[in-house]
PDB file of C-alpha atoms in Angstrom:
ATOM      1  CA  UNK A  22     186.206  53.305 213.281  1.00  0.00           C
ATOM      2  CA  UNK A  23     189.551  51.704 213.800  1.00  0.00           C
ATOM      3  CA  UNK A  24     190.205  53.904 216.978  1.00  0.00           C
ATOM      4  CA  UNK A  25     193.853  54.574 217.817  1.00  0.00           C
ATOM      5  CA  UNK A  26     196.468  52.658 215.426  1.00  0.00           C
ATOM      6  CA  UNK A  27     199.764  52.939 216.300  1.00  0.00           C
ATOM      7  CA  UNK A  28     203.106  52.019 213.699  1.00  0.00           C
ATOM      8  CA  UNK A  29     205.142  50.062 213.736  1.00  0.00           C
ATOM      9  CA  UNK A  30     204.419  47.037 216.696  1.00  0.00           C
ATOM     10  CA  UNK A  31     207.828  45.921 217.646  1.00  0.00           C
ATOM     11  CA  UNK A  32     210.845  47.570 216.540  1.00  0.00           C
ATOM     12  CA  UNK A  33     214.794  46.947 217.808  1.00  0.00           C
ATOM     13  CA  UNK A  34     217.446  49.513 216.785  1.00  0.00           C
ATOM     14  CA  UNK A  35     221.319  49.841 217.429  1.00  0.00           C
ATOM     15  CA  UNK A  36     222.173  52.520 220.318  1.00  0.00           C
ATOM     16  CA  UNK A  37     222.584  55.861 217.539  1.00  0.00           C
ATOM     17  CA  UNK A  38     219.907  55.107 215.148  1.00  0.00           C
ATOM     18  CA  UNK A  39     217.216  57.136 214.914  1.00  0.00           C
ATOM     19  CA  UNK A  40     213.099  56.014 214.064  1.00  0.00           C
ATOM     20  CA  UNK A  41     210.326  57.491 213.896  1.00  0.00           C
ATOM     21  CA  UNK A  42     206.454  55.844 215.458  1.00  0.00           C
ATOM     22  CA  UNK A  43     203.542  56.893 214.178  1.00  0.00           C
ATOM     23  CA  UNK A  44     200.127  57.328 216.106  1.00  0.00           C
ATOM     24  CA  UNK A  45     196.811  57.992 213.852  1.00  0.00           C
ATOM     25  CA  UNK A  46     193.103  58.301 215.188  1.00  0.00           C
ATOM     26  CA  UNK A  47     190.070  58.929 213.445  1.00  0.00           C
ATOM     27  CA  UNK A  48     187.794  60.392 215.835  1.00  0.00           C
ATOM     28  CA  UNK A  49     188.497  63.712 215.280  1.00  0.00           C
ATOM     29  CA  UNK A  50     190.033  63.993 218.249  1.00  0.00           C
ATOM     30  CA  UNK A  51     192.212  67.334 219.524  1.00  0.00           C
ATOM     31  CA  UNK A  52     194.269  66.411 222.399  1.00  0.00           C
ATOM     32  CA  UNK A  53     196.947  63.234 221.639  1.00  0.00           C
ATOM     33  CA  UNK A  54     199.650  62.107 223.800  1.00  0.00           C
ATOM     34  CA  UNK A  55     202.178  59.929 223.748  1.00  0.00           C
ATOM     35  CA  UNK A  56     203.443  57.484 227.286  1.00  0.00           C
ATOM     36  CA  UNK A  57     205.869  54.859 227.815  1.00  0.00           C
ATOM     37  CA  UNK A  58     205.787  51.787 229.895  1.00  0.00           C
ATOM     38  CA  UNK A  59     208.709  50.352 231.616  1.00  0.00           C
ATOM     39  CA  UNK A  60     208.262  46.623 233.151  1.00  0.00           C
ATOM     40  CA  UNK A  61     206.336  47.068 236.394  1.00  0.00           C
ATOM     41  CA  UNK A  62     205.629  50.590 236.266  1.00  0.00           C
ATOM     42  CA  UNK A  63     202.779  52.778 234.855  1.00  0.00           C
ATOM     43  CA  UNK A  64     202.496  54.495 232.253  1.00  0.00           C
ATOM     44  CA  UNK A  65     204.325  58.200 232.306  1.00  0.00           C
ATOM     45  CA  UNK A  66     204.044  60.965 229.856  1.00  0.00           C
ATOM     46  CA  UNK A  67     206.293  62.066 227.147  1.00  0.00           C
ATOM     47  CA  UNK A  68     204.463  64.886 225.082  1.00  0.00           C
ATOM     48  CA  UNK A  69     201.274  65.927 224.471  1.00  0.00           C
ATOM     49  CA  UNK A  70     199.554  67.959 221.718  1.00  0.00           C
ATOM     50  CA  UNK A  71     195.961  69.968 222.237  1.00  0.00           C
ATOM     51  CA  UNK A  72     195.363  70.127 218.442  1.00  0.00           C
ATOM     52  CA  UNK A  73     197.000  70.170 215.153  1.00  0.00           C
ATOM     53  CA  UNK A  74     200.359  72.339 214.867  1.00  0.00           C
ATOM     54  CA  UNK A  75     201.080  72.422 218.987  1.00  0.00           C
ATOM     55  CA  UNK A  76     203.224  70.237 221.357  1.00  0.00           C
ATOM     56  CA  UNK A  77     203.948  70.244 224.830  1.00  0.00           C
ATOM     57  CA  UNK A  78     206.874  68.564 227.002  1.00  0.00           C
ATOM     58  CA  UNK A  79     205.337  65.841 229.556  1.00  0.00           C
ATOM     59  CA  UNK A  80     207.198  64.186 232.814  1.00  0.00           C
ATOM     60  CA  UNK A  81     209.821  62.729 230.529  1.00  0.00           C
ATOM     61  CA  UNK A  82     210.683  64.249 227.081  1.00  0.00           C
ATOM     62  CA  UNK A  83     214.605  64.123 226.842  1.00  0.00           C
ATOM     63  CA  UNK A  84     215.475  61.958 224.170  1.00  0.00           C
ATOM     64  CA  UNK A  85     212.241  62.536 222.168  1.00  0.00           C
ATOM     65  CA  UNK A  86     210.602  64.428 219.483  1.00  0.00           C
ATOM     66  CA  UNK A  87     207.160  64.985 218.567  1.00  0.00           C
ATOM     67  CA  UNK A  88     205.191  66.750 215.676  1.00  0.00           C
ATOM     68  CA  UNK A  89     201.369  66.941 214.719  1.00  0.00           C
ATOM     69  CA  UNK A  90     201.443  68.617 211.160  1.00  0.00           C
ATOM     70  CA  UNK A  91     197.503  66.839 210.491  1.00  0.00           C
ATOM     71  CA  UNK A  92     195.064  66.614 213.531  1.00  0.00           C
ATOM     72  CA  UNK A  93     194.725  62.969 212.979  1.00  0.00           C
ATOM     73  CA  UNK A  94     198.664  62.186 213.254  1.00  0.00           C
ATOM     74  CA  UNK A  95     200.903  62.349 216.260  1.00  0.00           C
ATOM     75  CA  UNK A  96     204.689  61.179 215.591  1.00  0.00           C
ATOM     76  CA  UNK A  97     207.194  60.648 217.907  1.00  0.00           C
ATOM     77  CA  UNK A  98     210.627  60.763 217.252  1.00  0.00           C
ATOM     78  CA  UNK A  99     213.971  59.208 218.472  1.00  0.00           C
ATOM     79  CA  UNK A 100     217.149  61.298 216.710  1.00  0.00           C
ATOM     80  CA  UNK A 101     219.854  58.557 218.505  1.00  0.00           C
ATOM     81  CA  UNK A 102     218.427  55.882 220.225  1.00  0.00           C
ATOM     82  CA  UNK A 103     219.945  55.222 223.928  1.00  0.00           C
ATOM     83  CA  UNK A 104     219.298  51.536 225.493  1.00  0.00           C
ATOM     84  CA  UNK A 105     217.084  53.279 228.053  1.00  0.00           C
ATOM     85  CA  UNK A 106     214.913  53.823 225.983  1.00  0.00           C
ATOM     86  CA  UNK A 107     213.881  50.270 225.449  1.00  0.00           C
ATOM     87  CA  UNK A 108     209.972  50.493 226.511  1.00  0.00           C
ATOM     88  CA  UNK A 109     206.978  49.773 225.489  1.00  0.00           C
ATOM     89  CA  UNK A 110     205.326  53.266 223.395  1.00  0.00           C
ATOM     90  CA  UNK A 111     201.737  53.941 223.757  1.00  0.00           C
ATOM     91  CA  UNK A 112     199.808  56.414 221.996  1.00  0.00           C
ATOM     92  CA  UNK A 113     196.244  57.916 223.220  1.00  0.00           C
ATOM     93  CA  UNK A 114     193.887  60.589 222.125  1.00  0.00           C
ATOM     94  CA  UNK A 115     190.683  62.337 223.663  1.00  0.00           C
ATOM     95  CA  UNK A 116     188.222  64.893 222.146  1.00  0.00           C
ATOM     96  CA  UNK A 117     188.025  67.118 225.365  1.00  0.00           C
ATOM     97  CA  UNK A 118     189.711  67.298 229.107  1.00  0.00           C
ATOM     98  CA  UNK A 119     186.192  65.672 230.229  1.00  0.00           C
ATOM     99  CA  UNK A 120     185.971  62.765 228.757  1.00  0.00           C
ATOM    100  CA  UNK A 121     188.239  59.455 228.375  1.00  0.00           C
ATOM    101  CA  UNK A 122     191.592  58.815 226.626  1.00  0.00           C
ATOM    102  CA  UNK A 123     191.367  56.327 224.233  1.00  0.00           C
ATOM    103  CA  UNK A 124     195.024  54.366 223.941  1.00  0.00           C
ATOM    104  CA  UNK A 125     196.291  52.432 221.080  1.00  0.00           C
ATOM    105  CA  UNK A 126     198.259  48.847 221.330  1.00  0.00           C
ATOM    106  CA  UNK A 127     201.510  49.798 222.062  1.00  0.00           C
ATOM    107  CA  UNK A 128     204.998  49.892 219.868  1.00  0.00           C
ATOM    108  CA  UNK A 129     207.405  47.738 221.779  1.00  0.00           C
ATOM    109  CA  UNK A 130     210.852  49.012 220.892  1.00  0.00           C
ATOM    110  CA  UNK A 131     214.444  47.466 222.034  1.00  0.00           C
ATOM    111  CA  UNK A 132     217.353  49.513 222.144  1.00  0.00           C
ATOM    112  CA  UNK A 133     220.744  47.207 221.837  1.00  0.00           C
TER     113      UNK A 133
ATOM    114  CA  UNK B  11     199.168  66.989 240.840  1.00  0.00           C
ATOM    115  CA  UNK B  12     196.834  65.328 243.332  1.00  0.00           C
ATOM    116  CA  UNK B  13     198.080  61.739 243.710  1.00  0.00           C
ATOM    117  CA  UNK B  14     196.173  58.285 244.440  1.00  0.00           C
ATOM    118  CA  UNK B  15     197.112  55.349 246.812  1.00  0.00           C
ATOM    119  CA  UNK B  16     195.592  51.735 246.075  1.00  0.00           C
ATOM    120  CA  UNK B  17     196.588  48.690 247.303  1.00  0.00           C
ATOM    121  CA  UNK B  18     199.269  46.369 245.297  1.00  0.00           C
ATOM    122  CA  UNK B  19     196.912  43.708 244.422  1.00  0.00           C
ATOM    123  CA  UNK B  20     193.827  42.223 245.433  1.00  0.00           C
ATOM    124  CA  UNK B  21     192.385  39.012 244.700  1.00  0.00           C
ATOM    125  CA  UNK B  22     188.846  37.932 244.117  1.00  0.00           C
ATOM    126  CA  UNK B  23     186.682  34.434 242.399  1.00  0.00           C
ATOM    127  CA  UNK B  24     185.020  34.284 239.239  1.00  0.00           C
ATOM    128  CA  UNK B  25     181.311  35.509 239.597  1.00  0.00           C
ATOM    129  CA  UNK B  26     181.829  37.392 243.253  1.00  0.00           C
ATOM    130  CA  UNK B  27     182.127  41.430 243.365  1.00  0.00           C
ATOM    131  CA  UNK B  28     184.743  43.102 243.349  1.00  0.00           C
ATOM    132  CA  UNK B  29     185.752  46.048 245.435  1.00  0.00           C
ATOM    133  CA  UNK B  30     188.538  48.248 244.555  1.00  0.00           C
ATOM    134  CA  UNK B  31     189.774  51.032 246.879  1.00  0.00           C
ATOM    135  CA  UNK B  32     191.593  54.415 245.696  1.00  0.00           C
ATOM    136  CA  UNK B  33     192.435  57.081 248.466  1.00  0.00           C
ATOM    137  CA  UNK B  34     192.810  60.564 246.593  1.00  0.00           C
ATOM    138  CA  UNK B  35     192.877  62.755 249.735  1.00  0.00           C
ATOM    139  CA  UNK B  36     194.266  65.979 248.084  1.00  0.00           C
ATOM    140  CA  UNK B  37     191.542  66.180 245.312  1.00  0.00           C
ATOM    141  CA  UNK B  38     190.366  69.278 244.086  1.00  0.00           C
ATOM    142  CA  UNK B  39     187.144  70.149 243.037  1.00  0.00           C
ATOM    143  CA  UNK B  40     188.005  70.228 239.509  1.00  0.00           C
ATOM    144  CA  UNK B  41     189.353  66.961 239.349  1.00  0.00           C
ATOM    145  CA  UNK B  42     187.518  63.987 238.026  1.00  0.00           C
ATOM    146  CA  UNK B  43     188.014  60.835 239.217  1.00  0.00           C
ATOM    147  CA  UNK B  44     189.321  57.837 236.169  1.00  0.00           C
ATOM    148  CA  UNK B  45     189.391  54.407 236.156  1.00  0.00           C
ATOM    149  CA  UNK B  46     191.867  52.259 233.852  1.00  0.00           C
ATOM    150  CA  UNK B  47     192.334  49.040 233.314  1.00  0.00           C
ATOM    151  CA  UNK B  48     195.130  47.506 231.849  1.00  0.00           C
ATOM    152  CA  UNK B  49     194.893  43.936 230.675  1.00  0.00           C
ATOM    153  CA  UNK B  50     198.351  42.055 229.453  1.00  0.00           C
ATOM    154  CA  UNK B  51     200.283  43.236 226.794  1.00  0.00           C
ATOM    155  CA  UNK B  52     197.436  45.182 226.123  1.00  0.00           C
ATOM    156  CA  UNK B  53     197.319  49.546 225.938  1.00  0.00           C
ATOM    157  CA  UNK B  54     194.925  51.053 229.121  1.00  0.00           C
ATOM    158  CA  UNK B  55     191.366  51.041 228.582  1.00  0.00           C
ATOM    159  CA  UNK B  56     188.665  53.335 229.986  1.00  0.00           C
ATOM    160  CA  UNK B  57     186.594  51.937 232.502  1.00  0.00           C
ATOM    161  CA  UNK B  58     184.560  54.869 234.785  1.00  0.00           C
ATOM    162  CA  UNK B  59     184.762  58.239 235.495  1.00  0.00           C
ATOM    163  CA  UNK B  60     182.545  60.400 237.777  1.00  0.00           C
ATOM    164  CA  UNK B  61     183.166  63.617 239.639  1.00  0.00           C
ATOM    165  CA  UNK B  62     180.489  63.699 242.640  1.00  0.00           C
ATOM    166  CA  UNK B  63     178.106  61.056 242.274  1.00  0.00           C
ATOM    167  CA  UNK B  64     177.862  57.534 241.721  1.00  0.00           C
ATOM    168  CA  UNK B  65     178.408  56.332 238.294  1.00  0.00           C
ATOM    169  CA  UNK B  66     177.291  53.421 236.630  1.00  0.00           C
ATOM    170  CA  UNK B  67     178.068  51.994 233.450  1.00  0.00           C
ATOM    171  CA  UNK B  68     178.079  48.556 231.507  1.00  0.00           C
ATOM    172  CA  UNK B  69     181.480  47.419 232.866  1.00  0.00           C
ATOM    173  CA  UNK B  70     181.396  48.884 236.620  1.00  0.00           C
ATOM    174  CA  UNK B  71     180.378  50.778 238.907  1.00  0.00           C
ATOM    175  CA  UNK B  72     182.374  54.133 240.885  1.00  0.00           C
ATOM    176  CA  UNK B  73     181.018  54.441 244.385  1.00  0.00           C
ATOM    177  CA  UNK B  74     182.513  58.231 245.402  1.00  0.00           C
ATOM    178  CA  UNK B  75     183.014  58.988 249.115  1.00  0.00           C
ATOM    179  CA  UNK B  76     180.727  62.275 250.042  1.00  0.00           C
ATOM    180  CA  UNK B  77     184.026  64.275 250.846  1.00  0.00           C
ATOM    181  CA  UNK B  78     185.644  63.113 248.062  1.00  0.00           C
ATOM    182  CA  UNK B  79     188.667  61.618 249.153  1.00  0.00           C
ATOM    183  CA  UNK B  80     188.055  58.038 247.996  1.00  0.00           C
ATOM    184  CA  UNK B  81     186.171  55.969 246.114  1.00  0.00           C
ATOM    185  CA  UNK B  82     185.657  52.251 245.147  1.00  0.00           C
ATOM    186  CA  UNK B  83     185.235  50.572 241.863  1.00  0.00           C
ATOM    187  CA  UNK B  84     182.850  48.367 241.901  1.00  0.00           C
ATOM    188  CA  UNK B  85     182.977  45.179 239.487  1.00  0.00           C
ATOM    189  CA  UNK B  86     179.708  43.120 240.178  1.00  0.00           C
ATOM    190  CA  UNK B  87     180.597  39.667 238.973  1.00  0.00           C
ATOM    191  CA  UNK B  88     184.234  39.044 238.444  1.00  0.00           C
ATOM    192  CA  UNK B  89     184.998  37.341 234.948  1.00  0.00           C
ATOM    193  CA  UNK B  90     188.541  35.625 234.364  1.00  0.00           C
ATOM    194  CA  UNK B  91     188.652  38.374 231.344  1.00  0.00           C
ATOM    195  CA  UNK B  92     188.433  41.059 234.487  1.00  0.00           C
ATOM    196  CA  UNK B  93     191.736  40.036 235.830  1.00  0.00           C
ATOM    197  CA  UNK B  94     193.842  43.262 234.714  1.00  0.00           C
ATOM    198  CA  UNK B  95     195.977  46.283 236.459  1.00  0.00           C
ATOM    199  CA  UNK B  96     193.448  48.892 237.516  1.00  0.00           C
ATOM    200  CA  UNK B  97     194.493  52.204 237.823  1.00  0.00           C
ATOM    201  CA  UNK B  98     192.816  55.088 239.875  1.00  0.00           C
ATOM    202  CA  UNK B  99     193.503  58.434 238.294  1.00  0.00           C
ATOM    203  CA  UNK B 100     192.474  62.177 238.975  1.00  0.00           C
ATOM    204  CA  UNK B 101     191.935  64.255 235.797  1.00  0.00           C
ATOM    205  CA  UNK B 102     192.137  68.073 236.002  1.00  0.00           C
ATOM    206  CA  UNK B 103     189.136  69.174 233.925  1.00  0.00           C
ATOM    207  CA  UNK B 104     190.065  72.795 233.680  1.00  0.00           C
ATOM    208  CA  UNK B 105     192.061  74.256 230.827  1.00  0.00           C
ATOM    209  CA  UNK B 106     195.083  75.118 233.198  1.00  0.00           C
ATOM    210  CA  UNK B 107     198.700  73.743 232.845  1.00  0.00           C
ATOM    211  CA  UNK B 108     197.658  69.785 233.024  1.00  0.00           C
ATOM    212  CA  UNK B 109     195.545  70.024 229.961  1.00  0.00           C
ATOM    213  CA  UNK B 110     193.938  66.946 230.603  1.00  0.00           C
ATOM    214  CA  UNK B 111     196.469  64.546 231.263  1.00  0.00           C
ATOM    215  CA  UNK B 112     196.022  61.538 232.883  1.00  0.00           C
ATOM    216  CA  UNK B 113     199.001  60.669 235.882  1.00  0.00           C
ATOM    217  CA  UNK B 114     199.371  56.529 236.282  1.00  0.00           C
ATOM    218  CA  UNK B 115     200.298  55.184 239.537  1.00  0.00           C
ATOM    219  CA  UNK B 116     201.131  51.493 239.968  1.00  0.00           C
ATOM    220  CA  UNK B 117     197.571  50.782 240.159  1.00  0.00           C
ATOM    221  CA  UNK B 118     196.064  47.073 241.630  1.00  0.00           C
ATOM    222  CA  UNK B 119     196.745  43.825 239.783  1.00  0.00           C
ATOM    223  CA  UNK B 120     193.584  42.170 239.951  1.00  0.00           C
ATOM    224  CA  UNK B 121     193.612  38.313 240.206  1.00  0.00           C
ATOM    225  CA  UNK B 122     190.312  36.308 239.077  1.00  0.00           C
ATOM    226  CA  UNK B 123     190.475  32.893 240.357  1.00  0.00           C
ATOM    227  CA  UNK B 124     188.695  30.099 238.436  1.00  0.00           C
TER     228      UNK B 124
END
């Protein structure tokens, strides 16, 4: 099992362009969710999904879109990039609200 | 959401325990108590969870007051791979509005000395 991949790993854009980061996992797995990481700070959420076809808004979803069209997949979207958005993007999925998240390796993405 | 309080950082030797605090005084009963470790540049990884009792698995140990309102993760001989931010975190296990998700503090940087 390769776990959680996440796509791309390091990414800058232009303030106004838009990208799109992709999270897979292959554990059958029907809650994903996607964080950020600012220097120094943990990790806070930006949308969730409990299976394929539903989203939810975390602490921290202005700025960001997210879709899960296949249970495996969880994208997240930027439509115009802002400079605070410069973070580091993980992904993480879990079968149930029991058990552990599982968390990818991060996208680290700089906004100029 | 309950919240969690642990120290800054702590410090520790290669091969001695390790003790790590976490004071979660407004737990609920439904909440589970998580442990995550964070190594550099790295995503979180799972360490422990438990909800009443002790736990104890291959990487730690979670020692869980009997009222609840804090608990200790226990590493038994520190390794220089064991130096990491460790975060304390209560998971809702109900199907209400938190679904599951997991709410990270600052957590403790852990330094291993040689």
């Amino acid at each position: 099992n390769a776990g959680v991949t996440q796509t791309p790993k390091f990414r800058v854009l232009k303030t106004g362009q838009s990208m799109t980061l992709l999270c897979a996992q292959d554990m059958n797995h029907e809650y994903m969710y996607w964080y950020r990481q600012d220097p120094g700070m943990g990790l806070r959420l930006i949308h969730y999904s409990v299976g394929e076809g539903t989203t939810a808004k975390g602490e921290v979803p202005d700025g960001y879109n997210v879709s899960r069209l296949k249970k495996q997949n969880f994208l997240l979207g930027l439509e115009s990039a802002a400079p605070s958005q410069t973070s580091v993007y993980f992904c993480a999925s879990r079968r149930n609200t029991y058990n552990e998240q599982f968390f990818g390796p991060g996208t680290r993405l700089t906004v100029l | 959401d309950a919240k969690t309080t642990q120290p800054n950082s702590m410090e520790s030797n290669e091969e001695e325990p390790v003790h790590l605090p976490c004071n979660h005084s407004t737990i609920s009963g439904t909440d589970y108590i998580h442990w995550y470790r964070q190594l550099p540049s790295q995503g979180p990884e799972y360490v422990i969870h438990g909800l009443t009792s002790n736990v104890n698995n291959r990487m730690a140990s979670l020692a869980i007051a009997e009222d609840r309102k804090s608990s200790t993760l226990i590493l038994h001989r520190a390794t220089l791979r064991d130096a990491a931010v460790y975060y304390c975190i209560l998971s809702r296990s109900d199907r209400g509005s938190t679904l599951g998700r997991l709410y990270f503090g600052r957590g403790t940087q852990l330094t291993v000395w040689p």
